XYZ file of N, CA and C in Angstrom:
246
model
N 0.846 -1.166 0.000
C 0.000 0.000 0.000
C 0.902 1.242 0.000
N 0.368 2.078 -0.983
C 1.560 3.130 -0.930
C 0.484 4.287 -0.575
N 1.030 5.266 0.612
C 0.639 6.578 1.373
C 1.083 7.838 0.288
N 0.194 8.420 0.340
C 0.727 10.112 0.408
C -0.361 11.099 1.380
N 0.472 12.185 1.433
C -0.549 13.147 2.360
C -0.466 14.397 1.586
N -1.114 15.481 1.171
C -0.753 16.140 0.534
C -1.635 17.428 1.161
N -1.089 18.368 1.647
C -1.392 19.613 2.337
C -1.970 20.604 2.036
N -3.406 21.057 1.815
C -3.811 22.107 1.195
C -4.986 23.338 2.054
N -4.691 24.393 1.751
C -5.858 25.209 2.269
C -7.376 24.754 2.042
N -7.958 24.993 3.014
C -9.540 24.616 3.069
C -10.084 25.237 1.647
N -10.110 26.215 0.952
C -10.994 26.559 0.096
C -10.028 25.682 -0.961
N -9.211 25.468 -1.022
C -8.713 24.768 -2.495
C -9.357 23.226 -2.930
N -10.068 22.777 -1.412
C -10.633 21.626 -2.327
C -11.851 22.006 -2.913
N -12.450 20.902 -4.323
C -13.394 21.348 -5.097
C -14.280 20.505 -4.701
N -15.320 20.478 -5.637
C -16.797 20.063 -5.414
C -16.440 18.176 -5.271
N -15.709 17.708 -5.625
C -15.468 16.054 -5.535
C -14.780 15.995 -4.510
N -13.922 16.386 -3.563
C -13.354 16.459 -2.564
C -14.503 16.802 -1.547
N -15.148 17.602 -1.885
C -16.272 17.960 -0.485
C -17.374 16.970 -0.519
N -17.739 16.696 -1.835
C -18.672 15.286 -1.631
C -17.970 14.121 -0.543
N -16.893 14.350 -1.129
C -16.415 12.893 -0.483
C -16.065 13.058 0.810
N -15.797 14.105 1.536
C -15.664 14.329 2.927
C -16.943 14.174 3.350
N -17.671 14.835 3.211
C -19.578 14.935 3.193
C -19.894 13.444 3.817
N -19.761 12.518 2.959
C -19.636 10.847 2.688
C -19.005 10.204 3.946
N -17.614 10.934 4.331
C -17.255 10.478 5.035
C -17.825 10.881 6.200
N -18.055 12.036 6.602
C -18.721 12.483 7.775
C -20.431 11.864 8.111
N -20.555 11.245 7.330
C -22.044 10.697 7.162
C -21.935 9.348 7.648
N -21.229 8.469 7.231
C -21.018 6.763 7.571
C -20.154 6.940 8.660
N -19.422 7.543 9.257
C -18.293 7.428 10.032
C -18.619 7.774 11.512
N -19.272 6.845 12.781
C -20.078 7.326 13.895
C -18.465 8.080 14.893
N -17.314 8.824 14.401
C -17.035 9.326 15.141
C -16.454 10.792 14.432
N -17.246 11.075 13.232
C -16.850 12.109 12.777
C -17.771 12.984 11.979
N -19.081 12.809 13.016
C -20.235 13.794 12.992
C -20.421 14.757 13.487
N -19.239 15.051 14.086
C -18.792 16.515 14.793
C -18.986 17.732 13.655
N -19.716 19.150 13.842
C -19.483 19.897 12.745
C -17.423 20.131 12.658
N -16.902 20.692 13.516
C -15.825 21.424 14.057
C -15.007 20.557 12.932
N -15.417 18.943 12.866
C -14.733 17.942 11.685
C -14.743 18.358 10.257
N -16.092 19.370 9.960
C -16.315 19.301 8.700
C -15.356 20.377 7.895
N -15.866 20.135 6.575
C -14.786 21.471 5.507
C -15.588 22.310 5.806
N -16.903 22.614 5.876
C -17.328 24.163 6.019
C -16.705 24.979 7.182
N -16.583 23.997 8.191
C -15.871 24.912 9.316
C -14.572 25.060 9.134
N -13.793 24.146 8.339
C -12.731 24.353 7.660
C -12.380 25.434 7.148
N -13.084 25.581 5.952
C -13.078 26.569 5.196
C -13.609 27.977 5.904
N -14.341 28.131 6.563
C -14.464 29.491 7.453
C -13.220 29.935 8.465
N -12.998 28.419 8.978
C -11.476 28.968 9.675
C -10.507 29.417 8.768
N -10.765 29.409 7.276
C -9.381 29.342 6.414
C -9.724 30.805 6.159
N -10.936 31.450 6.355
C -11.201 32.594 6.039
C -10.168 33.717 6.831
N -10.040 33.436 8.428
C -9.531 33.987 9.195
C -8.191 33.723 9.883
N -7.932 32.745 9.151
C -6.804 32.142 10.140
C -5.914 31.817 8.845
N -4.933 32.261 8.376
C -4.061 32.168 7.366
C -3.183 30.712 7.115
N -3.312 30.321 8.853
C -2.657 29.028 8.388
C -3.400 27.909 8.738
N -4.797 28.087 8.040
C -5.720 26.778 8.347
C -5.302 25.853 7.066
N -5.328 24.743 7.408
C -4.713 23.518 5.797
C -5.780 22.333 6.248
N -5.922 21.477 5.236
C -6.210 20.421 4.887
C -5.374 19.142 4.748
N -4.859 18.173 5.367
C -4.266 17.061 5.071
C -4.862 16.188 4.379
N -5.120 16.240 2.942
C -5.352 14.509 2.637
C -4.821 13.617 2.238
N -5.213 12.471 2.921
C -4.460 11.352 3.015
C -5.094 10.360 1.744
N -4.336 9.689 1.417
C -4.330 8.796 -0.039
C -3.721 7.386 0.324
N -4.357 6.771 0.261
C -3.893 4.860 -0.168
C -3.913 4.687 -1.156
N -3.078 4.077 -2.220
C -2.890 3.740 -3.515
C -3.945 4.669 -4.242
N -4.134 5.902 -4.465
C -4.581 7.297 -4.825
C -5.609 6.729 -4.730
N -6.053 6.989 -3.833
C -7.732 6.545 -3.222
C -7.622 7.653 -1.679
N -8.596 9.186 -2.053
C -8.575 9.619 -0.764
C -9.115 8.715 0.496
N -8.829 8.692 1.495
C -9.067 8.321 2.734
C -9.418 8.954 3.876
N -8.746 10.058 4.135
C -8.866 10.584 5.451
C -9.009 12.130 4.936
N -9.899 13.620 5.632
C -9.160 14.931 5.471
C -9.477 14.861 7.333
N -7.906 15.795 7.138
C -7.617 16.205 8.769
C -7.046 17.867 8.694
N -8.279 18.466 8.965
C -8.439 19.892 9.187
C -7.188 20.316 10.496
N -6.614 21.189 9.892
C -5.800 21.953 11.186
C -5.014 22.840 10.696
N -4.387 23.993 11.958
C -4.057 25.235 11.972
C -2.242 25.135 12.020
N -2.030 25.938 10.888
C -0.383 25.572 11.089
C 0.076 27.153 11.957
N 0.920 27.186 12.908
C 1.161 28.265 13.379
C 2.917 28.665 13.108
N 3.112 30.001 13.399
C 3.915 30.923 13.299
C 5.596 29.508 13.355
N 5.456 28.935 14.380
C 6.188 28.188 15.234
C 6.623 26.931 14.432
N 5.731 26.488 13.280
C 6.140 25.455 12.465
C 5.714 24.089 12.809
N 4.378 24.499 13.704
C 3.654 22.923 14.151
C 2.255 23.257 14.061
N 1.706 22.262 13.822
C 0.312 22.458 13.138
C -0.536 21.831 14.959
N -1.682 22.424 14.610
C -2.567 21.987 15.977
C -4.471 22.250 15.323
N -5.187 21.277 16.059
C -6.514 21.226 15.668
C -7.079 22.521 15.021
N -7.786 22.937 14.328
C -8.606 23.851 14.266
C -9.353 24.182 15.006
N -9.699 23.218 16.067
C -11.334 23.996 17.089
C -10.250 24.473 18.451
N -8.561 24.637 18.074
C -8.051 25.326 19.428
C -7.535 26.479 19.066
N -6.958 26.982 19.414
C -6.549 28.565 19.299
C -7.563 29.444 19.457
């Protein structure tokens, strides 16, 4: 199985990327949290310059997005802190 993760601001994903998070937040009983979703994503990306997107890929098959805030300091931390 080959990984990649590939790092992007909340508004850069498009309409097939948000379906598929959508999807995931729907079947997945521990990631029905809004704070999980891209809209809150993307609103934090409004205000917060270093909000990103991690997605994760198995043999180019997305898998995972993991919303979070990269700071000044060069370490990234949740979006629902700061």
């Amino acid at each position: 199985m080959r990984m990649r993760v590939t790092v992007v601001r909340p508004g850069d994903l498009g309409p097939s990327e948000a379906s598929l998070w959508a999807t995931f937040q729907q079947f997945s009983p521990t990631t029905p949290n809004p704070f999980l979703s891209l809209t809150f994503a993307r609103v934090v990306g409004r205000s917060r310059p270093g909000a990103r997107v991690a997605v994760v890929e198995a043999d180019r098959q997305i898998e995972a997005f993991l919303p979070s805030n990269w700071l000044p300091a060069g370490w990234g931390c949740p979006s629902v802190t700061r």
